[in-house]
Amino acid sequence: MNHCLKYLKILLPLLFLLACSPQEDFDALPKYLKSATYFSDEWVLNFWNSESDHMEEELQQIAADGFNSIILVVPWREFQPGLDPIAYNEYALAKLDRVMEAAKAQGLWVSLRVGYTWDYWDDGTDVRARFRELLADAKTQEAWDDYVTTIYERANAHGNLYGGFLTWEDYWSFTGYAMSLGNTEESVYWASYSGYTDYLRGRYSLEELSRLYGQEIAAYEDLYLPGAKQPALCLLYEFFDQWLNQFLAHNQELFPNLSMEVRMDADRVYDENGDAYWYGHEVTYGCQASTYTSLMYGVPIGHLNEGERLEAAEAAAKSQEMLDSVLAHTGGKRLYIEQFLYMDNTPGFEHNAQVKDDQLDDYLRRMAEILKPRIVGYGVWAYRNYGNNLLYNPQFALGEAGWQLENGAAVESYDGSSQAALPAGGRLLNPVASEGIQTYVSFTVTPSASTTLSVTLGSDEQTVTVGESGLVELTYENGGTGLSITADAPCHIDNVKVYTRVQEGELYQMDGSEGSCIQAIRALNKKLR
């Protein structure tokens, strides 16, 4: 089906609702922020390098479902690929302007998740390393400050910026890296370089440190970053928490009222007898000068996570208990649950506690009264089910970037969109890799006549003949390295996806049709007034 017709069929029933819905007053903050994380018809890793041809319709849909805001995930490296000298990705910045204005037209506020770790920007480095350098490197810190200031000023100029938040998890790689080093020269270096040594110097005696390390620490200069089984691990977490607090306080000078997603999970540590206990991060829950505390909350938090399938009443009671456990340490501040994971199908976490499928509606309806006195707002992550598209520039927004075009193939503007134009014998190639795992390939095609396409992933070739515009969907059981699309007659290719799984939120399916939870979410939004 033609994409315009598909979206028209979805949107026609909403026009009356939208005509009757008042626009948000951007001079007054809403009582409750009701947010959908927005990355259009892609996902967070390639949203900023895609076109989002149907942005206006998508945001209109979000508003019609009772949301009054969106969350934009703003990856640091993709927006600011250059640190020294500082350089910005102008396409991403221009798209930020475009989304802000499109959201404003629908009466939607915008919150920014600042500093997201992951992206598809390939500069040959481990992106986690630049986040670790924030602990000590002046040039990296200077570039970060410029990024935060730029993003804030750019978004705030549009008049519908609600606020933003950092997340603990974007900086968490430091702890894993620290624990991996062992008692080595590199670990001693990083202990000093990161500020860990100086932090302990003013707080613990050498005798106390020797006891916690289980060996003699003759001088502070001998300190190294502790491993996972050492009692001294509690010191690493203590240092990291105070660094997060200081880092947030500094960033609030650049981005007013910036909040932080705090870590609800406690971490296993061991005492001097080898007995395990749990280290909590409550010291960060106040979020410094912010007027609210941000967090990700999912149903599994607080449960044993041994495959439990929960009744709605049980899950709601535990949700109330866990939210109250955070509120006890916020100094009276309410919560912005910017990722409310009422369900989660992430591979590898099947053992996590979940609400029974037939109880999800009841759970979401029960949560309205639980949330009201405790939150400034909430957000959903997967407003629309998405595949983990492995492609950079999947909609040719950046021309040929990431692609190889052969035999006369080229990227051109067609039907209001950038698309790959393939003549007879034209070929489109991408080095994408998904070896050894079932992989799905899809794309839209507009043929000039009946066209047979040869679509190869790795060594697996499949052919499909198309006579009219539509969506091609193929499955490759064992994946492969290298995607190739060849046409035997002229056609246009767009919206290419290569993915291995679908993340579900059960609000909207990948094709835009309604999911099983959308009515309950609409009801929740209606109650939060």
Coordinates of C-alpha atoms in Angstrom, one line a residue:
M1 CA 0.0 0.0 0.0
N2 CA 1.2 3.5 -0.8
H3 CA 2.6 5.1 2.4
C4 CA 0.6 8.3 2.1
L5 CA -2.6 6.3 1.8
K6 CA -1.7 4.1 4.8
Y7 CA -1.1 7.2 7.0
L8 CA -4.2 8.8 5.7
K9 CA -6.3 5.8 6.8
I10 CA -4.7 6.0 10.3
L11 CA -5.1 9.8 10.6
L12 CA -8.7 10.4 9.4
P13 CA -10.3 9.2 12.6
L14 CA -8.1 11.5 14.6
L15 CA -8.9 14.8 12.8
F16 CA -12.1 15.4 14.8
L17 CA -10.4 14.7 18.1
L18 CA -7.5 17.1 17.2
A19 CA -9.9 19.8 16.1
C20 CA -11.6 19.7 19.5
S21 CA -8.3 19.5 21.5
P22 CA -6.9 22.7 22.9
Q23 CA -3.3 23.6 22.1
E24 CA -0.9 23.5 25.0
D25 CA -0.2 26.8 26.7
F26 CA 3.6 27.0 26.5
D27 CA 3.6 29.8 29.0
A28 CA 2.5 27.4 31.8
L29 CA 4.0 24.0 32.5
P30 CA 1.5 21.2 32.5
K31 CA 0.4 19.6 35.8
Y32 CA 1.6 16.2 34.5
L33 CA 4.0 15.6 31.8
K34 CA 2.8 12.7 29.6
S35 CA 5.6 11.8 27.2
A36 CA 6.3 9.5 24.3
T37 CA 9.9 8.9 23.4
Y38 CA 10.0 9.9 19.7
F39 CA 12.2 8.4 17.0
S40 CA 9.7 8.3 14.2
D41 CA 9.7 5.1 12.1
E42 CA 13.3 4.2 12.9
W43 CA 14.9 3.8 16.3
V44 CA 17.1 5.8 18.6
L45 CA 20.4 4.8 16.9
N46 CA 19.4 6.1 13.4
F47 CA 16.7 8.6 14.0
W48 CA 19.1 11.5 13.6
N49 CA 20.4 10.2 10.3
S50 CA 17.0 9.4 8.8
E51 CA 14.4 11.6 7.1
S52 CA 11.2 11.0 9.1
D53 CA 9.0 11.8 6.1
H54 CA 5.8 11.5 8.2
M55 CA 6.9 13.5 11.3
E56 CA 3.9 15.8 11.3
E57 CA 1.4 13.0 11.1
E58 CA 3.3 11.0 13.8
L59 CA 3.3 13.8 16.2
Q60 CA -0.3 14.5 15.5
Q61 CA -1.0 10.9 16.4
I62 CA 0.9 11.3 19.7
A63 CA -1.1 14.3 20.7
A64 CA -4.4 12.6 19.8
D65 CA -3.5 9.7 22.1
G66 CA -3.4 12.2 25.1
F67 CA 0.3 12.8 25.3
N68 CA 1.4 16.4 25.9
S69 CA 5.1 16.0 25.3
I70 CA 7.8 14.0 23.6
I71 CA 11.2 12.9 24.7
L72 CA 14.1 13.2 22.3
V73 CA 17.3 11.1 22.8
V74 CA 20.2 13.3 21.9
P75 CA 23.4 11.2 21.4
W76 CA 26.6 13.1 22.2
R77 CA 28.9 11.8 19.5
E78 CA 26.4 12.1 16.7
F79 CA 25.6 15.7 17.5
Q80 CA 29.2 16.6 18.3
P81 CA 31.5 14.2 16.4
G82 CA 34.5 16.5 16.9
L83 CA 36.1 17.2 20.3
D84 CA 39.3 18.9 19.4
P85 CA 38.5 21.0 17.6
I86 CA 34.9 21.0 18.5
A87 CA 32.6 20.2 15.5
Y88 CA 28.9 19.6 15.1
N89 CA 26.7 17.5 12.9
E90 CA 24.6 20.2 11.1
Y91 CA 22.1 17.7 9.8
A92 CA 21.3 16.5 13.4
L93 CA 21.1 20.1 14.6
A94 CA 18.7 21.0 11.8
K95 CA 16.6 18.0 12.5
L96 CA 16.4 19.0 16.2
D97 CA 15.0 22.4 15.0
R98 CA 12.6 20.6 12.8
V99 CA 11.3 18.3 15.5
M100 CA 10.9 21.1 18.0
E101 CA 8.8 23.1 15.6
A102 CA 6.7 20.2 14.5
A103 CA 6.1 19.3 18.1
K104 CA 5.2 22.9 18.9
A105 CA 2.6 22.9 16.1
Q106 CA 0.9 20.0 17.8
G107 CA 1.0 21.6 21.3
L108 CA 3.7 19.2 22.5
W109 CA 6.4 20.0 25.0
V110 CA 9.8 18.5 24.5
S111 CA 12.2 16.9 27.0
L112 CA 15.8 16.0 26.0
R113 CA 17.7 13.0 27.1
V114 CA 21.2 14.6 27.0
G115 CA 24.3 12.6 26.3
Y116 CA 23.1 9.3 25.1
T117 CA 26.0 6.9 24.6
W118 CA 25.1 4.9 21.5
D119 CA 25.0 5.9 17.9
Y120 CA 26.1 4.7 14.4
W121 CA 28.6 7.5 13.9
D122 CA 31.8 5.6 12.9
D123 CA 34.9 7.5 13.8
G124 CA 37.0 4.4 14.6
T125 CA 36.8 4.8 18.4
D126 CA 35.0 3.2 21.3
V127 CA 32.4 5.8 22.2
R128 CA 32.5 4.7 25.8
A129 CA 36.0 6.0 26.1
R130 CA 35.0 9.6 25.5
F131 CA 32.4 9.3 28.3
R132 CA 35.1 7.9 30.7
E133 CA 37.3 10.8 29.8
L134 CA 34.7 13.2 31.2
L135 CA 36.0 12.3 34.7
A136 CA 39.4 14.0 34.1
D137 CA 40.3 15.2 30.6
A138 CA 39.9 19.0 30.3
K139 CA 39.5 19.0 26.5
T140 CA 36.7 16.4 26.7
Q141 CA 35.0 18.3 29.5
E142 CA 35.2 21.6 27.5
A143 CA 33.7 19.9 24.5
W144 CA 30.9 18.4 26.6
D145 CA 30.1 21.8 28.1
D146 CA 29.9 23.2 24.6
Y147 CA 27.6 20.4 23.6
V148 CA 25.2 20.8 26.5
T149 CA 25.1 24.6 26.1
T150 CA 24.5 24.2 22.3
I151 CA 21.7 21.7 22.7
Y152 CA 20.0 23.7 25.4
E153 CA 20.1 27.0 23.5
R154 CA 19.1 25.4 20.2
A155 CA 16.1 23.7 21.7
N156 CA 15.1 26.4 24.1
A157 CA 14.8 29.0 21.3
H158 CA 11.6 27.2 20.1
G159 CA 9.6 28.0 23.2
N160 CA 8.4 24.5 24.0
L161 CA 11.4 23.0 25.8
Y162 CA 10.2 21.5 29.1
G163 CA 13.6 20.4 30.3
G164 CA 16.1 17.6 30.1
F165 CA 17.9 14.9 32.0
L166 CA 21.1 13.0 32.1
T167 CA 21.2 9.3 32.9
W168 CA 23.5 7.4 35.2
E169 CA 23.8 4.6 32.6
D170 CA 25.6 6.7 30.0
Y171 CA 28.6 7.1 32.4
W172 CA 28.4 3.6 34.0
S173 CA 31.0 2.1 31.7
F174 CA 33.6 3.7 33.9
T175 CA 32.7 1.3 36.8
G176 CA 32.9 -1.8 34.5
Y177 CA 36.2 -0.6 33.0
A178 CA 37.6 0.1 36.5
M179 CA 36.7 -3.4 37.7
S180 CA 38.3 -5.1 34.7
L181 CA 41.8 -3.6 35.3
G182 CA 42.9 -5.5 38.3
N183 CA 45.9 -4.6 40.4
T184 CA 47.9 -3.2 37.5
E185 CA 49.8 0.0 36.6
E186 CA 46.9 1.0 34.4
S187 CA 44.5 0.7 37.3
V188 CA 46.8 2.8 39.5
Y189 CA 47.0 5.4 36.7
W190 CA 43.2 5.5 36.3
A191 CA 42.7 5.7 40.1
S192 CA 44.8 8.8 40.2
Y193 CA 43.6 10.2 36.8
S194 CA 39.9 9.9 37.5
G195 CA 40.1 11.5 40.9
Y196 CA 39.4 8.3 42.9
T197 CA 42.7 8.5 44.8
D198 CA 42.2 12.1 45.8
Y199 CA 38.7 11.3 46.9
L200 CA 39.8 8.6 49.2
R201 CA 42.8 10.6 50.5
G202 CA 40.6 13.0 52.2
R203 CA 38.1 10.5 53.6
Y204 CA 39.8 7.2 54.6
S205 CA 43.0 6.4 56.5
L206 CA 45.6 4.0 55.0
E207 CA 44.7 1.5 57.7
E208 CA 41.0 1.5 56.7
L209 CA 41.9 1.2 53.0
S210 CA 44.3 -1.7 53.7
R211 CA 41.5 -3.5 55.5
L212 CA 39.0 -3.0 52.7
Y213 CA 41.6 -3.9 49.9
G214 CA 42.7 -7.0 51.9
Q215 CA 46.3 -6.0 51.5
E216 CA 48.7 -3.3 52.7
I217 CA 48.2 0.1 51.1
A218 CA 51.4 1.8 52.2
A219 CA 50.7 5.1 50.4
Y220 CA 47.7 6.7 48.7
E221 CA 49.7 6.6 45.5
D222 CA 49.5 2.8 45.6
L223 CA 45.7 2.8 45.3
Y224 CA 44.2 1.0 42.3
L225 CA 40.6 0.6 41.2
P226 CA 39.0 -2.4 43.0
G227 CA 37.7 -5.5 41.4
A228 CA 34.2 -7.0 41.7
K229 CA 34.9 -9.3 44.6
Q230 CA 36.9 -6.9 46.7
P231 CA 35.3 -5.2 49.8
A232 CA 36.8 -2.0 48.5
L233 CA 34.3 -2.0 45.6
C234 CA 32.0 0.0 47.8
L235 CA 34.5 2.8 47.6
L236 CA 34.4 2.8 43.8
Y237 CA 30.6 3.2 43.9
E238 CA 30.8 5.9 46.6
F239 CA 33.3 7.8 44.5
F240 CA 31.2 7.4 41.3
D241 CA 28.0 8.6 43.0
Q242 CA 29.7 11.7 44.3
W243 CA 31.1 12.4 40.9
L244 CA 27.7 12.0 39.3
N245 CA 26.3 14.6 41.8
Q246 CA 29.1 17.0 41.1
F247 CA 28.7 16.5 37.3
L248 CA 25.0 17.1 37.5
A249 CA 25.4 20.2 39.5
H250 CA 27.9 21.6 37.0
N251 CA 25.6 20.8 34.1
Q252 CA 22.7 22.5 35.7
E253 CA 24.6 25.7 35.3
L254 CA 24.5 25.1 31.6
F255 CA 21.1 23.6 31.2
P256 CA 18.7 25.0 33.9
N257 CA 16.7 22.5 36.0
L258 CA 18.5 19.6 34.3
S259 CA 17.5 16.4 36.1
M260 CA 19.1 12.9 36.1
E261 CA 17.8 9.4 35.7
V262 CA 18.9 7.8 38.9
R263 CA 20.0 4.2 39.4
M264 CA 17.3 2.3 41.3
D265 CA 19.2 -1.0 41.1
A266 CA 21.4 -1.8 44.0
D267 CA 24.8 -3.4 43.3
R268 CA 26.2 -6.6 44.9
V269 CA 29.3 -6.0 47.0
Y270 CA 31.2 -8.2 49.5
D271 CA 32.3 -7.4 53.0
E272 CA 35.6 -8.5 54.6
N273 CA 34.1 -11.9 55.5
G274 CA 33.1 -12.6 51.9
D275 CA 29.4 -12.1 52.6
A276 CA 27.4 -10.3 50.0
Y277 CA 25.3 -7.2 50.6
W278 CA 23.7 -4.6 48.4
Y279 CA 25.0 -1.1 47.8
G280 CA 22.3 1.5 46.9
H281 CA 22.7 4.8 45.2
E282 CA 20.3 6.8 47.2
V283 CA 22.8 9.6 47.7
T284 CA 22.0 10.7 44.0
Y285 CA 18.2 10.7 44.3
G286 CA 17.9 14.3 45.2
C287 CA 19.2 15.4 41.7
Q288 CA 20.9 18.5 43.1
A289 CA 19.1 21.7 42.1
S290 CA 16.5 20.1 39.8
T291 CA 12.9 20.4 40.9
Y292 CA 12.2 16.7 40.1
T293 CA 14.0 13.4 40.1
S294 CA 14.0 11.3 36.9
L295 CA 14.1 7.6 36.7
M296 CA 13.5 4.5 34.6
Y297 CA 11.0 2.2 36.3
G298 CA 10.1 -1.2 35.1
V299 CA 7.8 -3.9 36.5
P300 CA 10.8 -6.3 37.3
I301 CA 12.3 -3.8 39.8
G302 CA 11.8 -5.1 43.3
H303 CA 10.9 -8.7 42.3
L304 CA 13.1 -11.8 42.4
N305 CA 13.0 -12.0 38.6
E306 CA 12.7 -15.8 38.5
G307 CA 10.2 -15.9 35.7
E308 CA 7.3 -14.5 37.7
R309 CA 4.1 -13.7 35.8
L310 CA 2.1 -11.2 38.0
E311 CA -1.5 -10.3 38.6
A312 CA -2.3 -6.6 38.1
A313 CA -3.0 -5.9 41.7
E314 CA 0.3 -7.5 42.9
A315 CA 2.3 -5.6 40.3
A316 CA 0.7 -2.3 41.1
A317 CA 1.3 -2.8 44.8
K318 CA 5.0 -3.5 44.2
S319 CA 5.2 -0.4 41.9
Q320 CA 3.9 1.8 44.6
E321 CA 6.3 0.3 47.1
M322 CA 9.3 0.8 44.8
L323 CA 8.4 4.4 43.8
D324 CA 8.0 5.3 47.5
S325 CA 11.4 3.8 48.2
V326 CA 12.9 6.4 45.8
L327 CA 10.7 9.3 47.1
A328 CA 12.0 8.7 50.6
H329 CA 15.4 10.0 49.4
T330 CA 14.5 12.8 47.0
G331 CA 14.0 15.5 49.7
G332 CA 10.3 16.0 48.8
K333 CA 10.8 16.1 45.0
R334 CA 8.4 14.2 42.8
L335 CA 9.4 11.8 40.0
Y336 CA 9.5 12.0 36.2
I337 CA 9.4 8.3 35.2
E338 CA 10.7 9.1 31.7
Q339 CA 10.9 5.3 30.9
F340 CA 7.8 3.6 32.4
L341 CA 8.4 0.0 31.3
Y342 CA 5.1 -1.7 31.9
M343 CA 6.3 -4.5 29.7
D344 CA 9.6 -5.5 28.2
N345 CA 10.6 -8.1 25.6
T346 CA 14.3 -7.4 25.5
P347 CA 16.2 -10.6 24.6
G348 CA 18.2 -12.1 27.5
F349 CA 15.7 -10.8 30.1
E350 CA 13.0 -13.4 29.7
H351 CA 13.4 -14.4 33.4
N352 CA 12.3 -10.9 34.5
A353 CA 9.0 -10.5 36.3
Q354 CA 6.2 -9.4 34.0
V355 CA 2.6 -8.6 34.3
K356 CA 0.5 -11.3 32.7
D357 CA -0.5 -10.4 29.2
D358 CA -4.3 -10.4 30.0
Q359 CA -3.6 -8.2 33.1
L360 CA -1.7 -5.4 31.4
D361 CA -4.8 -3.2 30.8
D362 CA -5.8 -3.6 34.5
Y363 CA -2.3 -2.8 35.7
L364 CA -2.1 0.4 33.7
R365 CA -5.5 1.5 34.9
R366 CA -4.5 0.9 38.5
M367 CA -1.4 2.9 38.1
A368 CA -3.2 6.2 37.5
E369 CA -4.1 6.7 41.2
I370 CA -0.6 5.4 42.2
L371 CA 1.2 7.9 39.9
K372 CA -0.9 11.0 40.6
P373 CA 0.6 12.0 44.0
R374 CA 4.1 10.8 43.2
I375 CA 5.0 12.2 39.7
V376 CA 5.5 15.3 37.7
G377 CA 5.1 13.0 34.7
Y378 CA 5.9 9.8 32.9
G379 CA 7.0 8.6 29.5
V380 CA 6.9 5.5 27.3
W381 CA 9.9 4.2 25.5
A382 CA 8.4 2.2 22.7
Y383 CA 5.5 4.3 21.5
R384 CA 5.8 2.4 18.2
N385 CA 7.3 -1.1 18.0
Y386 CA 10.6 -0.9 16.3
G387 CA 13.3 -3.1 14.8
N388 CA 16.9 -2.6 15.8
N389 CA 17.8 -1.4 12.4
L390 CA 21.5 -2.0 11.9
L391 CA 21.8 0.6 9.1
Y392 CA 23.3 4.1 9.2
N393 CA 21.4 6.5 6.9
P394 CA 18.6 4.0 6.1
Q395 CA 16.4 6.5 4.4
F396 CA 19.2 8.2 2.3
A397 CA 18.7 11.5 4.2
L398 CA 22.5 11.9 4.0
G399 CA 22.8 10.9 0.3
E400 CA 25.1 8.0 -0.3
A401 CA 26.7 8.1 3.1
G402 CA 27.2 4.5 4.3
W403 CA 26.2 3.0 1.0
Q404 CA 27.8 2.0 -2.3
L405 CA 25.9 2.4 -5.5
E406 CA 26.9 0.7 -8.7
N407 CA 25.9 0.4 -12.4
G408 CA 24.2 3.8 -12.6
A409 CA 22.4 3.7 -9.2
A410 CA 22.2 7.1 -7.5
V411 CA 20.4 8.9 -4.6
E412 CA 17.9 11.5 -5.8
S413 CA 14.9 13.4 -4.7
Y414 CA 11.7 11.5 -5.6
D415 CA 8.1 12.0 -4.5
G416 CA 9.3 14.5 -1.9
S417 CA 11.9 12.2 -0.4
S418 CA 15.5 11.1 -0.8
Q419 CA 15.5 7.7 -2.4
A420 CA 17.9 5.3 -4.1
A421 CA 17.2 5.3 -7.9
L422 CA 18.2 2.0 -9.5
P423 CA 18.2 1.6 -13.3
A424 CA 18.0 -1.8 -14.9
G425 CA 21.1 -3.6 -13.5
G426 CA 21.6 -1.0 -10.8
R427 CA 22.9 -2.2 -7.5
L428 CA 22.7 -0.9 -4.0
L429 CA 25.2 -2.3 -1.4
N430 CA 25.8 -1.9 2.4
P431 CA 28.4 -3.6 4.5
V432 CA 25.9 -4.4 7.3
A433 CA 26.7 -7.6 9.3
S434 CA 24.4 -9.9 11.3
E435 CA 26.2 -13.3 11.1
G436 CA 24.6 -16.3 12.6
I437 CA 21.3 -14.8 13.6
Q438 CA 17.8 -14.7 12.0
T439 CA 17.7 -11.3 10.2
Y440 CA 14.8 -9.4 8.6
V441 CA 15.3 -7.2 5.6
S442 CA 12.6 -4.7 4.5
F443 CA 12.3 -1.7 2.2
T444 CA 9.8 0.2 0.2
V445 CA 10.0 0.0 -3.6
T446 CA 8.4 2.1 -6.3
P447 CA 8.8 0.3 -9.7
S448 CA 8.3 2.0 -13.1
A449 CA 7.2 -1.4 -14.4
S450 CA 7.2 -5.0 -13.1
T451 CA 10.6 -5.4 -11.5
T452 CA 12.4 -8.4 -10.2
L453 CA 14.7 -7.6 -7.3
S454 CA 17.6 -9.7 -6.2
V455 CA 18.2 -9.2 -2.5
T456 CA 21.3 -10.8 -1.0
L457 CA 22.4 -10.9 2.6
G458 CA 25.8 -12.6 3.0
S459 CA 25.6 -15.7 0.7
D460 CA 21.8 -16.0 0.9
E461 CA 20.1 -14.6 -2.3
Q462 CA 16.3 -14.1 -2.5
T463 CA 14.3 -12.7 -5.4
V464 CA 11.0 -10.9 -5.4
T465 CA 8.9 -9.5 -8.3
V466 CA 6.9 -6.3 -7.6
G467 CA 4.5 -4.7 -10.0
E468 CA 3.3 -1.7 -7.8
S469 CA 4.6 0.4 -5.0
G470 CA 4.8 -1.3 -1.6
L471 CA 6.8 -2.9 1.2
V472 CA 9.1 -5.8 0.6
E473 CA 9.8 -8.0 3.6
L474 CA 12.3 -10.9 3.6
T475 CA 13.7 -13.2 6.3
Y476 CA 17.3 -14.6 6.3
E477 CA 17.6 -17.5 8.8
N478 CA 21.3 -17.1 9.5
G479 CA 21.9 -13.5 8.6
G480 CA 25.1 -12.6 6.9
T481 CA 27.6 -9.8 6.1
G482 CA 26.9 -7.4 3.2
L483 CA 23.5 -6.4 1.8
S484 CA 23.0 -6.1 -1.9
I485 CA 19.8 -5.1 -3.8
T486 CA 19.8 -5.4 -7.6
A487 CA 16.9 -4.5 -9.9
D488 CA 16.3 -5.8 -13.5
A489 CA 14.1 -2.7 -14.3
P490 CA 14.1 0.9 -13.1
C491 CA 12.8 1.5 -9.6
H492 CA 13.2 3.6 -6.4
I493 CA 14.2 2.1 -3.1
D494 CA 13.7 3.7 0.3
N495 CA 13.3 3.0 4.1
V496 CA 15.7 0.1 4.2
K497 CA 15.8 -1.9 7.4
V498 CA 18.0 -4.8 8.4
Y499 CA 17.0 -5.9 11.9
T500 CA 17.3 -9.0 14.2
R501 CA 14.6 -8.3 16.7
V502 CA 11.5 -6.1 17.4
Q503 CA 11.2 -4.1 20.6
E504 CA 7.6 -4.0 21.7
G505 CA 5.5 -1.5 23.7
E506 CA 2.1 -2.8 22.4
L507 CA 0.9 0.7 21.7
Y508 CA 1.5 0.7 17.9
Q509 CA 2.9 -2.0 15.7
M510 CA 5.7 -1.3 13.2
D511 CA 3.1 -0.9 10.5
G512 CA 1.3 1.8 12.5
S513 CA -1.7 -0.4 13.5
E514 CA -2.9 -0.2 17.1
G515 CA -1.4 -2.5 19.7
S516 CA -3.1 -4.2 22.7
C517 CA -2.2 -1.5 25.3
I518 CA -3.0 1.7 23.5
Q519 CA -6.6 2.0 24.9
A520 CA -5.3 1.6 28.5
I521 CA -2.5 4.2 27.9
R522 CA -5.1 6.6 26.5
A523 CA -7.2 6.1 29.6
L524 CA -4.1 6.6 31.8
N525 CA -3.4 9.9 30.0
K526 CA -7.0 11.0 30.4
K527 CA -6.8 10.4 34.2
L528 CA -3.6 12.3 34.6
R529 CA -5.0 15.8 34.6

